[in-house]
mmCIF file of C-alpha atoms in Angstrom:
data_model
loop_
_atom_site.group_PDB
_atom_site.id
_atom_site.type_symbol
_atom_site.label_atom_id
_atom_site.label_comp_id
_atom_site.label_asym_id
_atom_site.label_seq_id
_atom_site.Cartn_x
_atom_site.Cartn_y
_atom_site.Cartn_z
ATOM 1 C CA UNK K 1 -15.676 19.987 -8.498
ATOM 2 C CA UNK K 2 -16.203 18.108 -11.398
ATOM 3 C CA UNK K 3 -13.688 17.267 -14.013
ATOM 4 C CA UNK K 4 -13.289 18.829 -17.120
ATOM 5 C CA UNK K 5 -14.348 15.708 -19.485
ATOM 6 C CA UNK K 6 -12.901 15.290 -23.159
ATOM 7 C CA UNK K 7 -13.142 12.733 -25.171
ATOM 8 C CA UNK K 8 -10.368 10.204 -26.054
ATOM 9 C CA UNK K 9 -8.666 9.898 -29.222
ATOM 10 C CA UNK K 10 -9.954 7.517 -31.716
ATOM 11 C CA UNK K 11 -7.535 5.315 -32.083
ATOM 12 C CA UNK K 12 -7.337 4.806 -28.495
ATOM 13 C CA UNK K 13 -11.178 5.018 -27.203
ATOM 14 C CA UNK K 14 -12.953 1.512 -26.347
ATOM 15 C CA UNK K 15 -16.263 0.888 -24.692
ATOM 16 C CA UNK K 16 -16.708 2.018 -21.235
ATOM 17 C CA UNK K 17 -17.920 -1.387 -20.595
ATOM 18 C CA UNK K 18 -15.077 -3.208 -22.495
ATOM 19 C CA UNK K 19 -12.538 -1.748 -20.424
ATOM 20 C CA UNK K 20 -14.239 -2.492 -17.173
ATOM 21 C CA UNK K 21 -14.204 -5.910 -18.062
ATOM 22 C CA UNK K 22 -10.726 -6.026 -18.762
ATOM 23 C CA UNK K 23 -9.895 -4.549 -14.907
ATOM 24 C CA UNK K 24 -12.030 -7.586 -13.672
ATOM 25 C CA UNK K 25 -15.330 -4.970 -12.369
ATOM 26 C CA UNK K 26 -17.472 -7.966 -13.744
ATOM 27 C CA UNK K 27 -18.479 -9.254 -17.350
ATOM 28 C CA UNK K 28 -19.369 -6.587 -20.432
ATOM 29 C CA UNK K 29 -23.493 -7.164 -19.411
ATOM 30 C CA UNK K 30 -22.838 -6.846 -15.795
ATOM 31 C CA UNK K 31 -20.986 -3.183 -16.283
ATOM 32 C CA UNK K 32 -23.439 -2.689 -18.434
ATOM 33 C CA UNK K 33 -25.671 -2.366 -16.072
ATOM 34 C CA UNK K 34 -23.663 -0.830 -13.326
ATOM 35 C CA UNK K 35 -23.233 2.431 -16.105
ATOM 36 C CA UNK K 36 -26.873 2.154 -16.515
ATOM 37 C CA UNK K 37 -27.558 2.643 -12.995
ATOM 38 C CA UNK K 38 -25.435 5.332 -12.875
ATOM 39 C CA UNK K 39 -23.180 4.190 -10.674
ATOM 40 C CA UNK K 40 -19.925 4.675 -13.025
ATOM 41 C CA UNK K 41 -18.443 7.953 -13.007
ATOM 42 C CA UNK K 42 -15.568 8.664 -15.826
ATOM 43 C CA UNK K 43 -12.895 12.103 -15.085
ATOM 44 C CA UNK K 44 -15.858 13.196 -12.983
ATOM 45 C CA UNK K 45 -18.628 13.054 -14.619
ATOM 46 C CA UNK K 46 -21.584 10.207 -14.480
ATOM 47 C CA UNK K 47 -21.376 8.236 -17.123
ATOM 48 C CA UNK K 48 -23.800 7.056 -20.237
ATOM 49 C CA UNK K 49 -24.177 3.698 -22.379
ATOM 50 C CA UNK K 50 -22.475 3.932 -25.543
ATOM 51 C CA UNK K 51 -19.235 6.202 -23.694
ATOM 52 C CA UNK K 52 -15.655 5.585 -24.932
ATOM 53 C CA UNK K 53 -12.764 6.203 -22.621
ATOM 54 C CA UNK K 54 -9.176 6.035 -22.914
ATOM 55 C CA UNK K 55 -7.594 3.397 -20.448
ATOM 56 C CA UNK K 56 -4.407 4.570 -20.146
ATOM 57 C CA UNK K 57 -5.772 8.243 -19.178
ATOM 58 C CA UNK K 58 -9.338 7.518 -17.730
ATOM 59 C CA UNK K 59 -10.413 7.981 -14.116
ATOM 60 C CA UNK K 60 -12.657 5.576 -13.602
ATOM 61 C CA UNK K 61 -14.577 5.102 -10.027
ATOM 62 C CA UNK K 62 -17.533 3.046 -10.065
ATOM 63 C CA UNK K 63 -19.392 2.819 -6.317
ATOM 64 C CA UNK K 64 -17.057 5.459 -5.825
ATOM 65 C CA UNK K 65 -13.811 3.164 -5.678
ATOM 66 C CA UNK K 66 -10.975 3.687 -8.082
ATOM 67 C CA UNK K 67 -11.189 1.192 -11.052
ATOM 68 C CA UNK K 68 -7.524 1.048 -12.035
ATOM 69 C CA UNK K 69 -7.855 0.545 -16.092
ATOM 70 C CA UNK K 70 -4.000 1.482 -17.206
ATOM 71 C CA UNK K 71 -2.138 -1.609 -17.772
ATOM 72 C CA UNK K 72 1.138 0.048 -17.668
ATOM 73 C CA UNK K 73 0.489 0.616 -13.790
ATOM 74 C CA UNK K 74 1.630 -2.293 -12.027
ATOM 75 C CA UNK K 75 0.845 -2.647 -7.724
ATOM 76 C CA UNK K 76 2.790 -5.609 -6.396
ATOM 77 C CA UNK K 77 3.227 -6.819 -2.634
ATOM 78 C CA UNK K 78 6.597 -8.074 -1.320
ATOM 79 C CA UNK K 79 7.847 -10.177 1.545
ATOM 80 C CA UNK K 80 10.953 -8.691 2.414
ATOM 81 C CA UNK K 81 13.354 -11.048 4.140
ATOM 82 C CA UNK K 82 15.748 -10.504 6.784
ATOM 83 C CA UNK K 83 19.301 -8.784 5.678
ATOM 84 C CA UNK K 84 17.611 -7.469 3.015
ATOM 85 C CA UNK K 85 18.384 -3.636 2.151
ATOM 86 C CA UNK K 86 15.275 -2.120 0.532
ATOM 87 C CA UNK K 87 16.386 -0.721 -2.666
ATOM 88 C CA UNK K 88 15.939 -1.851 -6.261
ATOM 89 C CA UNK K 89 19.801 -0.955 -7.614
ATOM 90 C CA UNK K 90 22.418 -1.031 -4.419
ATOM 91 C CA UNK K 91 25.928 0.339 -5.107
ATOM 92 C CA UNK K 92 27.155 -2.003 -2.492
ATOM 93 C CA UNK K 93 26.108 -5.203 -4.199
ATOM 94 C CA UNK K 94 24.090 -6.359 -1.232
ATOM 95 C CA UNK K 95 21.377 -8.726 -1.752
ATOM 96 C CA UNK K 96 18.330 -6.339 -2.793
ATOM 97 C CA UNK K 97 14.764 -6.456 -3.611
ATOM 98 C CA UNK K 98 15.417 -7.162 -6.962
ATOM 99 C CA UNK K 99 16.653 -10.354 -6.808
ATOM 100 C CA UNK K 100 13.644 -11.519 -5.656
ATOM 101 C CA UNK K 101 11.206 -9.741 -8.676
ATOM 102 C CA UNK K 102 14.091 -11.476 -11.027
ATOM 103 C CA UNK K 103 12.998 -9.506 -14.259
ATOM 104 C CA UNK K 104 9.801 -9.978 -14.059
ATOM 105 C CA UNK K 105 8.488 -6.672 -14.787
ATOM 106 C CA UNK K 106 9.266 -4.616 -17.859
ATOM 107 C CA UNK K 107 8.315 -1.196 -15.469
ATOM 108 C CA UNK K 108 10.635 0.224 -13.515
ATOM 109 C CA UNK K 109 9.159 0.205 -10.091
ATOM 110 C CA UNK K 110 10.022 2.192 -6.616
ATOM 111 C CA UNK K 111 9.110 1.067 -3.389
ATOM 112 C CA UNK K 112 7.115 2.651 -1.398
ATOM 113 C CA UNK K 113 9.054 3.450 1.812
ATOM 114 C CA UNK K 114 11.631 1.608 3.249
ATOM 115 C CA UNK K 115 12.258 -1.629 5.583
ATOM 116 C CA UNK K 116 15.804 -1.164 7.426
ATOM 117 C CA UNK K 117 18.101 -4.624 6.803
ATOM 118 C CA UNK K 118 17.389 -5.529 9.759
ATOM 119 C CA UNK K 119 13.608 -5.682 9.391
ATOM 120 C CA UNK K 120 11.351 -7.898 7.322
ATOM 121 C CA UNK K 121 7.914 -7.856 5.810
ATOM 122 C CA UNK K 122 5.755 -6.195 3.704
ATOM 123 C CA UNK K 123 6.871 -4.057 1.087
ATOM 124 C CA UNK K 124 4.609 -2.003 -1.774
ATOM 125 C CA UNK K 125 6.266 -1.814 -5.010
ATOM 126 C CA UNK K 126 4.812 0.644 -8.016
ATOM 127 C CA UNK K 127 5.421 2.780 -10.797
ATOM 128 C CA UNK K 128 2.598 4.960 -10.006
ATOM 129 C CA UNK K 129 4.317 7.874 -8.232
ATOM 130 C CA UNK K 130 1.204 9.489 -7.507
ATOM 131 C CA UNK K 131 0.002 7.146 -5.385
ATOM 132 C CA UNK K 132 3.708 6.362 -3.757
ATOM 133 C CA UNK K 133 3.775 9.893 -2.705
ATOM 134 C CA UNK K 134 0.546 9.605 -0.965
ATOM 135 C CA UNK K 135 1.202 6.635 0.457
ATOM 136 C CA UNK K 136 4.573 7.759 1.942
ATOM 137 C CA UNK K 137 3.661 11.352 3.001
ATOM 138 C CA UNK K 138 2.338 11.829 6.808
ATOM 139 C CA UNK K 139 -0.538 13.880 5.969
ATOM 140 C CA UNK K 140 -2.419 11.323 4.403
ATOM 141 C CA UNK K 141 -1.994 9.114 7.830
ATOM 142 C CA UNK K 142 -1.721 5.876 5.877
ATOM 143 C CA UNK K 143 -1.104 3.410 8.920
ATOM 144 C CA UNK K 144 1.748 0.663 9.138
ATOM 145 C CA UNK K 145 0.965 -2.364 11.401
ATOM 146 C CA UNK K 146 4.044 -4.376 13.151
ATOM 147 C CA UNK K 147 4.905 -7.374 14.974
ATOM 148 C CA UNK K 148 7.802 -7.138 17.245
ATOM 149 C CA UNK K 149 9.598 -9.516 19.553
ATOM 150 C CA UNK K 150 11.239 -7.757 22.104
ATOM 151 C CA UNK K 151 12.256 -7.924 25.596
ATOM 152 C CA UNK K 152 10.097 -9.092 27.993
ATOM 153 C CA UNK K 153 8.774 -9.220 30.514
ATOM 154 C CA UNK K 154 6.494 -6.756 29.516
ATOM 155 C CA UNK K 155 4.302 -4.497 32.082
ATOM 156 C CA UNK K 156 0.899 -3.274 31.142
ATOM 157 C CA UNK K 157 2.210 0.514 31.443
ATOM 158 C CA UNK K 158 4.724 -0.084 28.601
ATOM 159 C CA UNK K 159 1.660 -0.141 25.954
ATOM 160 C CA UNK K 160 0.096 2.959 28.067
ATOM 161 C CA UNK K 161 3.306 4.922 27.597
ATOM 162 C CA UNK K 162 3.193 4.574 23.829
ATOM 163 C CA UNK K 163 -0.423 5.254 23.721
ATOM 164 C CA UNK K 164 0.455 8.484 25.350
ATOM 165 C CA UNK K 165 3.543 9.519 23.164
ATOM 166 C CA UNK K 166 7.485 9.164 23.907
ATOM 167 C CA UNK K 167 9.945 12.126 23.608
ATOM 168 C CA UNK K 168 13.054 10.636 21.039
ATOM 169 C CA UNK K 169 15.531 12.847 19.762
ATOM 170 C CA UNK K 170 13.479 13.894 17.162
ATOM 171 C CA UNK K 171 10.535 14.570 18.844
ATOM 172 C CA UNK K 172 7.475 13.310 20.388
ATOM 173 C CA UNK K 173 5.886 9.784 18.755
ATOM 174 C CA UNK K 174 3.113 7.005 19.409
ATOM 175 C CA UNK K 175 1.322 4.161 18.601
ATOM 176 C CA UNK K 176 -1.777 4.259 17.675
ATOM 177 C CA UNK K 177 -2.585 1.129 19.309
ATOM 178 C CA UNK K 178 -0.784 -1.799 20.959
ATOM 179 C CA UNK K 179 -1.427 -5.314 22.147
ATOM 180 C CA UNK K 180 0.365 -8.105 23.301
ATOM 181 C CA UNK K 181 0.113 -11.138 21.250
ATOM 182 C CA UNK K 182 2.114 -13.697 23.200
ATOM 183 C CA UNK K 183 4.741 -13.963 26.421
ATOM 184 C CA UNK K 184 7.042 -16.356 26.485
ATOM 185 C CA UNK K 185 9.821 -16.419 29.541
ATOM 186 C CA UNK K 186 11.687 -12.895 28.899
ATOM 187 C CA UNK K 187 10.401 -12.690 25.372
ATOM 188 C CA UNK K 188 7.322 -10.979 24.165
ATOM 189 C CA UNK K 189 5.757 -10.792 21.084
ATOM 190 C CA UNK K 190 3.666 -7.171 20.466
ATOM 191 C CA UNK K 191 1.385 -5.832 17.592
ATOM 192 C CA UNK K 192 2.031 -2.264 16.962
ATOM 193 C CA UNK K 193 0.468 0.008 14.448
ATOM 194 C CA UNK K 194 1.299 3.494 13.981
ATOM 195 C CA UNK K 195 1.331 6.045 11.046
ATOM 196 C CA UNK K 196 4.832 7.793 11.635
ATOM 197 C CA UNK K 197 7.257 6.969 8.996
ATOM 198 C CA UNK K 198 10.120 8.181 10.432
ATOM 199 C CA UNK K 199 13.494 6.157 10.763
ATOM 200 C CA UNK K 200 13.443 3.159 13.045
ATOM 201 C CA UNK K 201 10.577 4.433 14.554
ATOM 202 C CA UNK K 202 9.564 1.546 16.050
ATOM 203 C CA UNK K 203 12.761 0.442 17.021
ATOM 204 C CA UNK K 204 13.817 3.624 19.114
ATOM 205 C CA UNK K 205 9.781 3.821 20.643
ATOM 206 C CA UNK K 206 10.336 0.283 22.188
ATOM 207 C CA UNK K 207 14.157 1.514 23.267
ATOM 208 C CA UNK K 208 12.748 4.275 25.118
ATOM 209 C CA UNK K 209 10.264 2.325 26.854
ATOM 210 C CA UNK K 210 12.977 -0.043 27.925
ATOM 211 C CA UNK K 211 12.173 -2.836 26.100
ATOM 212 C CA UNK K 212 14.411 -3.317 22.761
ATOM 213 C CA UNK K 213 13.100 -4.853 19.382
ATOM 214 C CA UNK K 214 15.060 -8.358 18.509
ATOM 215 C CA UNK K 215 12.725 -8.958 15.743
ATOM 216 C CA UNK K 216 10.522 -6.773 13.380
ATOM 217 C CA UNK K 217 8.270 -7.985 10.756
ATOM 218 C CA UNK K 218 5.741 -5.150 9.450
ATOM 219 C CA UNK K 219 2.517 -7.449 8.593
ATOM 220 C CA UNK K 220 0.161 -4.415 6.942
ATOM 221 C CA UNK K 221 0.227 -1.074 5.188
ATOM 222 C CA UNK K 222 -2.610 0.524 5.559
ATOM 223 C CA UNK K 223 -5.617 -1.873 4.272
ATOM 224 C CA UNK K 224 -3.014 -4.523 2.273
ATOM 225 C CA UNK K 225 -1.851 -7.602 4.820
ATOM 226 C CA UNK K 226 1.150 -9.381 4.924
ATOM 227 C CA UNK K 227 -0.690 -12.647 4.870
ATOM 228 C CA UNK K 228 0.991 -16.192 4.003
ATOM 229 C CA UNK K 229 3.505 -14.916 1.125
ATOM 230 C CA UNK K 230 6.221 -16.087 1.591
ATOM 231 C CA UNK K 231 9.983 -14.324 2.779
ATOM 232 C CA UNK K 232 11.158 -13.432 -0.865
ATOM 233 C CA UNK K 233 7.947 -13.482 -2.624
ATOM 234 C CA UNK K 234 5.839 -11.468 -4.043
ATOM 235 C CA UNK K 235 2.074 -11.040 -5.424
ATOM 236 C CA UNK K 236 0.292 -8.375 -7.506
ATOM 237 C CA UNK K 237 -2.357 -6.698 -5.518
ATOM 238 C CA UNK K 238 -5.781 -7.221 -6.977
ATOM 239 C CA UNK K 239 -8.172 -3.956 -8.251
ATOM 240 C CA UNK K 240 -10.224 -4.004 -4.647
ATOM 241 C CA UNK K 241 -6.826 -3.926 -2.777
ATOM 242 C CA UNK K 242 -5.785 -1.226 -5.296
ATOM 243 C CA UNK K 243 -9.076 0.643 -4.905
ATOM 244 C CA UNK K 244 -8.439 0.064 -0.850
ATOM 245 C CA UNK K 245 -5.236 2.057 -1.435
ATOM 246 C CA UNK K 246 -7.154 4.782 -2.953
ATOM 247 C CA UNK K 247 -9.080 5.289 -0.676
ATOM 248 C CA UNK K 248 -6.751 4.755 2.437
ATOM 249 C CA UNK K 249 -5.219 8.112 0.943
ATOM 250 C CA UNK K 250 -8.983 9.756 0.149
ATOM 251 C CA UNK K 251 -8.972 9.342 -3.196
ATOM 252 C CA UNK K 252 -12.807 8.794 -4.026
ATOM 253 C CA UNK K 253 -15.367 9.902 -6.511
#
């Protein structure tokens, strides 16, 4: 169902082209021609050369991918170190995650799910709720990928098992895949992605198999990678990974 479309306000309306521009689609000609050839769509419908738009309020897809044009909306990627507690304002005074964004951003961003202390990685950080929610909520099956060092030596069955689902206290859970990266003497080093979000998940699943985590470093949510940042540092996600997150929660034209 398409959109109702109205146009912007005056004082705020630039050209559909000028705006693309600014969110890095391409130069003014180039989204020229990309409206041209119909392959913009603006709050629905297809759009026409010689459109205004709002930024701050447009929906913007073009090839069907989000074109994030608000600059207000900020998408960053975190490296969450070790004895870290994921929260932006902790009553306890512990060492947070923002120490590490160190004023940088005027917005008051949330992160998007948690990392226990104990537990390191990647971390989203946003002030578009919207998305957050989406992100965070199990029906939209947004998958978390994890490497663990646990407890070896590890038997082929033990990635079987979680293939097939574990009973915890909470109910049933698995992976939805698993594969052993490296064995070393009685340590072993596993990839494990999944799309529960539940507490310690991966912890407890690797408990009940026998075979407890020592070390837990989630390396991907959903199509945005860990990469080479650096524990402590952090990175603003650029429009395709944006647009990948749209997606990954079935948000297209």
């Amino acid at each position: 169902m398409w959109k109702k479309y109205s146009m912007p306000q005056a004082d705020t309306a630039e050209r559909l082209q000028k705006v693309l521009a600014a969110a890095g689609v391409g130069s003014r000609r180039a989204c020229e021609d990309l409206i041209f050839r119909r392959r913009v769509t603006v709050n629905g419908r297809i759009a026409k050369l010689g459109d205004k738009v709002d930024p701050a309020t447009a929906e913007i897809y073009v090839d069907g991918s989000r074109v994030i044009t608000n600059t207000k909306l900020v998408y960053v990627a975190l490296n969450k170190p070790r004895g870290v507690v994921s929260s932006l304002d902790d009553e306890k005074g512990r060492t947070e995650l923002a120490d590490f964004l160190q004023g940088n951003f005027e917005q008051r961003l949330f992160h998007v799910g948690r990392l226990d202390a104990d537990s390191e990685g990647l971390l989203l950080l946003t002030n578009d709720g919207t998305l957050a929610h989406k992100l965070m909520h199990p029906s939209f099956g947004v998958s978390k990928t994890y490497l663990a060092e646990v407890v070896g030596p590890l038997p082929r069955s033990v990635g079987r098992a979680l293939q097939s689902g574990v009973v915890l206290d909470d109910g049933p859970a698995k992976v939805d895949s698993f594969r052993l990266v490296d064995a070393i003497g009685k340590t072993a080093q596993v990839e494990i992605t999944l799309h529960e979000g539940r507490k310690h998940i991966v912890r407890r699943m690797m408990d009940e198999v026998g075979h407890p985590v020592t070390r837990l470093i989630r390396t991907a949510v959903g199509p945005i990678r860990l990469g080479d940042l650096r524990p402590g540092g952090f990175r603003h996600l650029s429009n395709a990974e944006v647009a990948a997150l749209f997606k990954a929660v079935g948000d297209e034209a």
